[in-house]
CSV table of C-alpha atoms and ligand atoms in Angstrom, one decimal:
chain,number,residue,atom,x,y,z
A,1,MET,CA,30.4,21.3,-94.2
A,2,LYS,CA,32.3,19.6,-91.6
A,3,ILE,CA,32.2,16.0,-91.5
A,4,LEU,CA,33.0,13.5,-88.6
A,5,ALA,CA,34.3,10.3,-90.3
A,6,PHE,CA,35.3,6.6,-89.1
A,7,GLU,CA,37.3,4.1,-90.8
A,8,THR,CA,37.5,0.6,-89.1
A,9,SER,CA,37.7,-1.7,-91.9
A,10,CYS,CA,41.0,-3.5,-91.1
A,11,ASP,CA,43.4,-3.1,-88.5
A,12,GLU,CA,42.9,0.7,-88.1
A,13,THR,CA,41.0,2.7,-86.1
A,14,ALA,CA,40.8,6.0,-87.7
A,15,VAL,CA,38.9,9.1,-86.9
A,16,SER,CA,39.0,12.4,-88.7
A,17,VAL,CA,37.1,15.8,-89.4
A,18,VAL,CA,37.1,17.1,-92.9
A,19,GLU,CA,35.9,20.2,-94.3
A,20,ASN,CA,34.2,20.4,-97.5
A,21,GLY,CA,35.9,17.2,-98.8
A,22,ILE,CA,39.6,18.5,-99.2
A,23,THR,CA,40.7,20.4,-95.7
A,24,VAL,CA,41.8,17.8,-93.2
A,25,LEU,CA,41.0,19.2,-89.8
A,26,SER,CA,42.2,16.2,-88.0
A,27,SER,CA,43.3,12.7,-89.0
A,28,VAL,CA,43.9,10.4,-86.4
A,29,ILE,CA,45.0,6.7,-86.7
A,30,SER,CA,45.6,4.4,-84.2
A,31,SER,CA,46.7,0.8,-85.4
A,32,SER,CA,46.9,-2.7,-83.8
A,33,ARG,CA,49.3,-3.5,-87.1
A,34,GLY,CA,52.4,-3.9,-85.1
A,35,SER,CA,51.0,-6.7,-83.1
A,36,PHE,CA,50.6,-8.7,-86.2
A,37,ALA,CA,54.2,-8.3,-87.4
A,38,GLU,CA,55.2,-11.9,-86.5
A,39,MET,CA,51.7,-13.4,-87.6
A,40,GLY,CA,52.0,-12.5,-91.4
A,41,GLY,CA,48.5,-11.0,-91.5
A,42,VAL,CA,45.8,-9.7,-89.5
A,43,ILE,CA,43.5,-11.8,-86.7
A,44,PRO,CA,40.2,-10.2,-87.2
A,45,GLU,CA,39.0,-11.0,-83.6
A,46,GLN,CA,42.2,-9.4,-82.4
A,47,ALA,CA,41.9,-6.3,-84.5
A,48,ALA,CA,38.2,-5.7,-83.3
A,49,ARG,CA,39.1,-5.8,-79.8
A,50,LYS,CA,41.4,-3.2,-80.0
A,51,GLN,CA,39.3,-1.1,-82.1
A,52,VAL,CA,36.8,-1.3,-79.4
A,53,GLU,CA,39.3,0.0,-76.9
A,54,PHE,CA,40.9,2.8,-79.3
A,55,ILE,CA,37.6,4.2,-80.8
A,56,LEU,CA,36.5,6.6,-78.3
A,57,PRO,CA,39.9,7.8,-77.3
A,58,ALA,CA,40.6,8.4,-81.0
A,59,LEU,CA,37.3,10.5,-81.4
A,60,THR,CA,37.9,12.5,-78.5
A,61,SER,CA,41.5,13.4,-80.0
A,62,ALA,CA,40.0,14.0,-83.6
A,63,LEU,CA,37.7,16.5,-82.0
A,64,GLN,CA,40.2,18.3,-80.2
A,65,GLN,CA,42.8,18.6,-82.8
A,66,ALA,CA,40.4,19.6,-85.3
A,67,ASN,CA,39.3,22.3,-82.5
A,68,VAL,CA,35.7,21.5,-82.9
A,69,THR,CA,32.9,20.0,-80.8
A,70,ILE,CA,30.1,18.2,-82.0
A,71,MET,CA,27.8,21.0,-82.2
A,72,ASP,CA,30.3,22.1,-85.7
A,73,ILE,CA,29.7,18.7,-87.1
A,74,ASP,CA,27.3,18.8,-90.0
A,75,ALA,CA,27.2,14.7,-90.8
A,76,ILE,CA,28.9,11.6,-89.7
A,77,ALA,CA,30.6,9.4,-92.2
A,78,VAL,CA,31.7,5.8,-91.8
A,79,THR,CA,32.8,3.0,-93.8
A,80,LYS,CA,30.4,0.4,-94.3
A,81,GLY,CA,32.4,-2.3,-96.3
A,82,PRO,CA,34.4,-4.0,-97.9
A,83,GLY,CA,36.3,-5.2,-94.8
A,84,LEU,CA,36.5,-7.6,-91.8
A,85,LEU,CA,32.9,-7.9,-90.5
A,86,VAL,CA,34.0,-7.7,-86.8
A,87,SER,CA,36.0,-4.7,-87.7
A,88,LEU,CA,33.5,-2.8,-89.4
A,89,LEU,CA,31.0,-3.4,-87.0
A,90,VAL,CA,33.0,-1.6,-84.5
A,91,GLY,CA,32.8,1.6,-86.7
A,92,VAL,CA,29.1,1.3,-88.1
A,93,THR,CA,27.7,0.7,-84.5
A,94,THR,CA,29.8,3.7,-82.9
A,95,ALA,CA,28.7,5.8,-86.0
A,96,ARG,CA,25.3,5.0,-85.8
A,97,THR,CA,24.9,5.4,-82.2
A,98,LEU,CA,26.5,8.8,-82.2
A,99,ALA,CA,24.4,10.0,-85.4
A,100,SER,CA,21.1,8.9,-83.5
A,101,ILE,CA,21.9,10.7,-80.0
A,102,TRP,CA,23.5,13.5,-81.5
A,103,ASN,CA,20.9,13.9,-84.5
A,104,LYS,CA,23.1,14.1,-87.3
A,105,PRO,CA,22.9,12.8,-90.8
A,106,LEU,CA,24.7,9.4,-91.6
A,107,ILE,CA,26.6,8.6,-94.5
A,108,GLY,CA,27.7,5.1,-95.2
A,109,VAL,CA,30.9,4.9,-97.5
A,110,ASN,CA,32.3,2.4,-99.7
A,111,HIS,CA,35.9,1.7,-98.7
A,112,THR,CA,37.2,1.9,-102.2
A,113,LEU,CA,35.2,5.0,-103.0
A,114,GLY,CA,37.2,6.0,-99.9
A,115,HIS,CA,40.5,5.5,-101.3
A,116,MET,CA,39.7,7.0,-104.7
A,117,HIS,CA,38.9,10.2,-102.7
A,118,SER,CA,42.5,10.1,-100.7
A,119,THR,CA,43.9,12.3,-103.6
A,120,LEU,CA,41.4,15.2,-103.0
A,121,LEU,CA,42.7,15.4,-99.4
A,122,GLY,CA,44.7,19.2,-99.3
A,123,LEU,CA,44.7,19.3,-103.0
A,124,LYS,CA,44.9,22.7,-104.7
A,125,ASP,CA,44.2,21.9,-108.2
A,126,THR,CA,40.7,20.9,-109.6
A,127,ILE,CA,40.4,17.5,-111.2
A,128,GLN,CA,39.6,17.0,-114.8
A,129,PHE,CA,37.4,14.3,-115.4
A,130,PRO,CA,37.2,11.6,-116.7
A,131,ILE,CA,40.3,10.1,-114.8
A,132,VAL,CA,41.4,6.6,-114.1
A,133,THR,CA,42.1,5.7,-110.5
A,134,LEU,CA,44.4,2.5,-110.1
A,135,SER,CA,43.5,1.3,-106.5
A,136,ILE,CA,46.2,-0.8,-105.1
A,137,SER,CA,45.8,-2.1,-101.5
A,138,GLY,CA,45.8,-5.3,-99.3
A,139,GLY,CA,42.4,-6.0,-100.3
A,140,HIS,CA,41.9,-4.8,-103.8
A,141,THR,CA,43.7,-4.0,-107.3
A,142,GLU,CA,41.1,-2.2,-109.4
A,143,LEU,CA,41.1,0.3,-112.2
A,144,TRP,CA,38.3,2.7,-112.3
A,145,LEU,CA,37.4,5.1,-115.1
A,146,ARG,CA,35.7,7.8,-113.2
A,147,ASP,CA,33.2,10.4,-114.8
A,148,SER,CA,32.7,12.5,-111.5
A,149,HIS,CA,33.8,12.1,-107.8
A,150,THR,CA,31.1,9.3,-107.3
A,151,ILE,CA,30.4,7.8,-110.6
A,152,ALA,CA,32.9,5.2,-111.9
A,153,LYS,CA,33.0,2.0,-113.8
A,154,LYS,CA,35.4,-0.7,-113.0
A,155,ILE,CA,37.6,-1.5,-116.2
A,156,ALA,CA,40.1,-3.9,-114.6
A,157,GLU,CA,40.6,-5.9,-111.4
A,158,THR,CA,42.9,-8.7,-110.1
A,159,ARG,CA,41.7,-12.3,-110.8
A,160,ASP,CA,43.3,-13.5,-107.7
A,161,ASP,CA,45.2,-12.1,-105.1
A,162,ALA,CA,45.5,-8.3,-104.5
A,163,VAL,CA,48.8,-6.8,-105.2
A,164,GLY,CA,49.2,-5.7,-101.6
A,165,GLU,CA,48.3,-9.5,-100.7
A,166,ALA,CA,51.5,-10.4,-103.4
A,167,PHE,CA,53.6,-8.2,-100.9
A,168,ASP,CA,52.3,-9.5,-97.6
A,169,LYS,CA,52.3,-13.2,-98.6
A,170,GLY,CA,55.9,-12.6,-100.5
A,171,ALA,CA,57.1,-11.0,-97.4
A,172,LYS,CA,56.1,-14.2,-95.4
A,173,LEU,CA,58.1,-16.7,-97.8
A,174,LEU,CA,61.2,-14.2,-97.3
A,175,GLY,CA,60.9,-14.3,-93.6
A,176,LEU,CA,60.0,-10.7,-93.4
A,177,PRO,CA,57.4,-9.1,-91.0
A,178,TYR,CA,53.7,-8.0,-91.8
A,179,PRO,CA,52.9,-5.4,-93.4
A,180,GLY,CA,54.9,-6.8,-96.4
A,181,GLY,CA,55.1,-3.8,-98.7
A,182,PRO,CA,57.2,-1.7,-96.7
A,183,ALA,CA,59.2,-4.7,-95.3
A,184,ILE,CA,60.0,-6.1,-98.9
A,185,SER,CA,61.0,-2.4,-100.0
A,186,ALA,CA,63.1,-1.5,-97.5
A,187,PHE,CA,64.9,-5.1,-97.7
A,188,ALA,CA,65.0,-5.1,-101.5
A,189,ALA,CA,66.6,-1.5,-101.6
A,190,THR,CA,70.1,-2.8,-102.0
A,191,GLY,CA,69.2,-5.8,-104.0
A,192,ASN,CA,69.8,-6.3,-107.8
A,193,SER,CA,66.3,-6.4,-109.3
A,194,ASN,CA,67.7,-8.1,-112.8
A,195,ALA,CA,68.8,-11.0,-110.8
A,196,TYR,CA,66.0,-13.6,-111.3
A,197,MET,CA,63.3,-13.9,-113.8
A,198,PHE,CA,59.9,-13.7,-113.0
A,199,PRO,CA,57.1,-14.6,-115.5
A,200,SER,CA,54.9,-11.6,-117.1
A,201,PRO,CA,51.1,-12.7,-116.1
A,202,LEU,CA,48.5,-12.8,-118.8
A,203,ARG,CA,50.8,-11.5,-121.4
A,204,GLY,CA,49.1,-12.3,-125.0
A,205,GLU,CA,45.6,-12.4,-123.5
A,206,ASN,CA,43.4,-9.4,-124.4
A,207,THR,CA,42.8,-8.2,-120.9
A,208,PHE,CA,43.5,-5.2,-118.7
A,209,ASP,CA,43.4,-7.4,-115.5
A,210,TRP,CA,46.0,-8.6,-113.2
A,211,SER,CA,46.9,-11.9,-111.6
A,212,PHE,CA,49.4,-12.1,-108.7
A,213,SER,CA,49.2,-15.6,-107.5
A,214,GLY,CA,51.6,-17.1,-110.1
A,215,LEU,CA,54.3,-14.3,-109.6
A,216,LYS,CA,54.0,-15.6,-105.7
A,217,THR,CA,54.3,-19.0,-106.7
A,218,ALA,CA,57.3,-18.4,-108.8
A,219,LEU,CA,58.7,-16.3,-105.8
A,220,ARG,CA,58.3,-19.8,-103.6
A,221,TYR,CA,60.1,-21.7,-106.1
A,222,THR,CA,62.9,-19.1,-106.7
A,223,ILE,CA,63.5,-19.2,-103.0
A,224,ARG,CA,63.6,-23.2,-102.7
A,225,ASP,CA,65.8,-23.5,-105.7
A,226,ASN,CA,68.5,-20.9,-104.5
A,227,GLU,CA,68.9,-21.7,-101.2
A,228,ASP,CA,72.4,-19.7,-100.8
A,229,ALA,CA,71.1,-16.6,-103.0
A,230,ASN,CA,71.1,-13.2,-102.0
A,231,LYS,CA,67.7,-12.7,-100.6
A,232,GLU,CA,67.7,-9.0,-101.3
A,233,ASP,CA,68.3,-9.8,-105.0
A,234,ILE,CA,65.2,-12.2,-104.9
A,235,ALA,CA,63.2,-9.6,-103.0
A,236,ALA,CA,64.2,-6.8,-105.4
A,237,SER,CA,63.5,-8.9,-108.7
A,238,TYR,CA,59.9,-10.0,-107.0
A,239,GLU,CA,59.1,-6.4,-106.2
A,240,ALA,CA,60.2,-5.1,-109.9
A,241,ALA,CA,57.9,-8.1,-111.1
A,242,LEU,CA,54.9,-7.0,-109.1
A,243,CYS,CA,55.5,-3.2,-110.1
A,244,GLN,CA,56.0,-4.0,-113.8
A,245,HIS,CA,52.7,-6.2,-114.0
A,246,LEU,CA,50.9,-3.1,-112.5
A,247,GLN,CA,52.5,-1.0,-115.1
A,248,THR,CA,51.9,-3.0,-118.2
A,249,GLN,CA,48.1,-3.5,-117.5
A,250,LEU,CA,47.5,0.3,-116.5
A,251,LEU,CA,49.4,1.3,-119.7
A,252,ALA,CA,47.4,-1.0,-121.9
A,253,ALA,CA,44.1,0.3,-120.4
A,254,LEU,CA,45.1,3.9,-120.7
A,255,ALA,CA,46.2,3.5,-124.4
A,256,GLU,CA,42.2,2.5,-125.0
A,257,HIS,CA,41.1,5.7,-123.3
A,258,SER,CA,42.5,8.4,-125.2
A,259,GLU,CA,39.7,10.9,-123.4
A,260,VAL,CA,41.7,10.3,-120.2
A,261,GLN,CA,44.6,12.9,-119.3
A,262,GLU,CA,44.6,12.4,-115.5
A,263,VAL,CA,45.5,9.3,-113.3
A,264,HIS,CA,45.3,9.0,-109.6
A,265,ILE,CA,47.1,6.0,-107.8
A,266,VAL,CA,45.9,5.3,-104.3
A,267,GLY,CA,45.8,2.6,-101.8
A,268,GLY,CA,48.8,1.1,-99.3
A,269,VAL,CA,50.8,-0.1,-102.6
A,270,SER,CA,50.6,3.6,-103.8
A,271,ALA,CA,53.4,4.2,-101.3
A,272,ASN,CA,55.8,1.9,-102.9
A,273,ILE,CA,58.8,4.0,-104.1
A,274,ARG,CA,59.9,1.4,-107.0
A,275,LEU,CA,56.4,1.8,-108.4
A,276,ARG,CA,56.5,5.5,-108.5
A,277,SER,CA,59.8,5.8,-110.3
A,278,LEU,CA,59.0,3.2,-112.7
A,279,LEU,CA,55.8,5.2,-113.5
A,280,GLU,CA,56.9,8.5,-113.6
A,281,GLU,CA,58.5,8.0,-117.1
A,282,SER,CA,55.5,6.1,-118.5
A,283,LEU,CA,53.1,8.5,-117.4
A,284,GLU,CA,54.8,11.4,-118.4
A,285,LYS,CA,52.2,13.0,-120.4
A,286,TYR,CA,49.6,12.5,-117.8
A,287,THR,CA,48.5,14.7,-114.8
A,288,VAL,CA,49.4,12.2,-112.1
A,289,GLN,CA,48.3,12.3,-108.5
A,290,TYR,CA,49.4,10.5,-105.4
A,291,PRO,CA,47.9,11.0,-101.9
A,292,LEU,CA,49.3,14.0,-101.0
A,293,LYS,CA,50.9,12.5,-97.8
A,294,LEU,CA,52.0,8.8,-97.2
A,295,GLU,CA,49.6,8.5,-94.2
A,296,TYR,CA,46.6,9.1,-96.9
A,297,CYS,CA,47.9,6.0,-99.0
A,298,THR,CA,47.1,3.4,-96.3
A,299,ASP,CA,43.9,3.3,-94.5
A,300,ASN,CA,42.8,6.5,-92.8
A,301,ALA,CA,39.4,8.2,-92.0
A,302,ALA,CA,39.8,11.4,-93.9
A,303,MET,CA,39.6,9.6,-97.3
A,304,ILE,CA,35.9,8.6,-95.8
A,305,GLY,CA,35.0,12.1,-94.8
A,306,SER,CA,36.0,13.3,-98.3
A,307,ALA,CA,33.9,10.6,-100.0
A,308,ALA,CA,30.9,11.5,-98.0
A,309,TYR,CA,31.1,15.0,-98.8
A,310,PHE,CA,31.3,14.3,-102.4
A,311,LEU,CA,28.5,11.5,-102.2
A,312,VAL,CA,26.4,14.3,-100.7
A,313,GLN,CA,27.2,17.1,-103.3
A,314,GLU,CA,26.7,14.5,-106.0
A,315,GLN,CA,23.6,12.6,-104.6
A,316,GLY,CA,21.9,14.9,-102.3
A,317,GLU,CA,19.9,13.3,-99.5
A,318,ALA,CA,20.0,10.1,-101.4
A,319,ALA,CA,23.6,9.7,-99.7
A,320,TYR,CA,21.9,9.5,-96.2
A,321,GLU,CA,21.5,6.1,-94.5
A,322,ALA,CA,18.3,5.2,-92.8
A,323,PHE,CA,18.7,4.1,-89.1
B,401,KG4,O1,45.2,0.8,-98.2
B,401,KG4,P1,45.7,-0.3,-97.2
B,401,KG4,O2,46.4,0.5,-95.7
B,401,KG4,O3,44.9,-1.6,-96.4
B,401,KG4,C1,43.8,-2.1,-97.4
B,401,KG4,O4,42.7,-1.4,-97.8
B,401,KG4,O5,44.1,-3.4,-97.7
B,401,KG4,O6,47.0,-1.5,-97.7
B,401,KG4,C2,47.9,-2.0,-97.1
B,401,KG4,C3,48.5,-2.9,-98.0
B,401,KG4,C4,49.4,-4.0,-97.4
B,401,KG4,O7,49.4,-5.0,-98.1
B,401,KG4,C5,50.7,-3.4,-97.2
B,401,KG4,O8,51.7,-4.3,-97.7
B,401,KG4,C6,50.7,-2.8,-98.8
B,401,KG4,O9,49.5,-2.0,-98.6
B,401,KG4,N1,51.9,-1.3,-98.6
B,401,KG4,C7,52.7,-1.5,-99.5
B,401,KG4,C8,53.6,-0.4,-99.0
B,401,KG4,N2,53.0,0.4,-97.9
B,401,KG4,C9,52.1,-0.5,-97.5
B,401,KG4,N3,53.4,-2.1,-100.5
B,401,KG4,C10,54.2,-1.7,-101.3
B,401,KG4,N4,55.1,-0.8,-100.8
B,401,KG4,C11,54.7,0.1,-99.9
B,401,KG4,N5,55.5,0.9,-99.4
B,402,ZN,ZN1,42.2,0.1,-97.6
């Protein structure tokens, strides 16, 4: 089954063709992210205008790169939310229109379910359910206990900012560009991560949830109180504190779920090198799966095509949208 998928929930315009939920025949990503580097974040109206411009050329490239025509496509998938409303509308309107004129079934996909499938792209092994998926991006920080591809229960989430948001806001405080994750990582590479103390959020509370807003406030004060300090050290200490908080709550949740042997880590922040090396040792006894390519960590349409395929596998025609 070949699915043509669209993803426009934030500042990317992504179109992909995915076969049987796993084989990526093409994955085109046009981004307006660079234009927001100085702004510290995305301006929705501006992002959506670019998406209107990018979406049809991206569609043409995705079909060409996959070496298929619309005749070969079995269904169309699109991110239906959550995300920026004006951006989502560009993808949803395009996908609905094409599904209608080409007479293809349409599958609406939740963006988070899409991220959960990013580890499936190009995967050779089979997944041993139940698994735990840590989904960490600019919009969410969530832990899911999954019994199958599409049946999942949220067992923890952030109480305030998402971890990607903590990277983005932290970068702004440090005078670094958006998106803050890669910017902080590169800047902090030569810093000493033990130079500054940051609090351990929610310590002593009986929860697997996260809270990142206090760390961001602590960063603000650390910068204010150490004017002449080496900013790389502050950035490294902040990055380490964000990663440690992710790790602490993840390990606590896993300790309560001994039935789980496999952990998937997805979303933009899963690209973070410091996080990966921190988790390597502590997750030694688990099968750990990251998206196979870095471009599958951040927003892309291939993950939406994969999730759509498994929705159809597990839910049949109920996965199809009425339009
Ligand atoms: O998944 P994604 O592309 O979009 C959302 O659904 O939000 O994630 C974007 C987020 C941004 O907050 C960005 O700063 C963060 O992922 N990010 C990173 C890295 N690369 C992207 N955070 C930490 N380290 C990275 N290497
Ligand atoms: Zn995302």
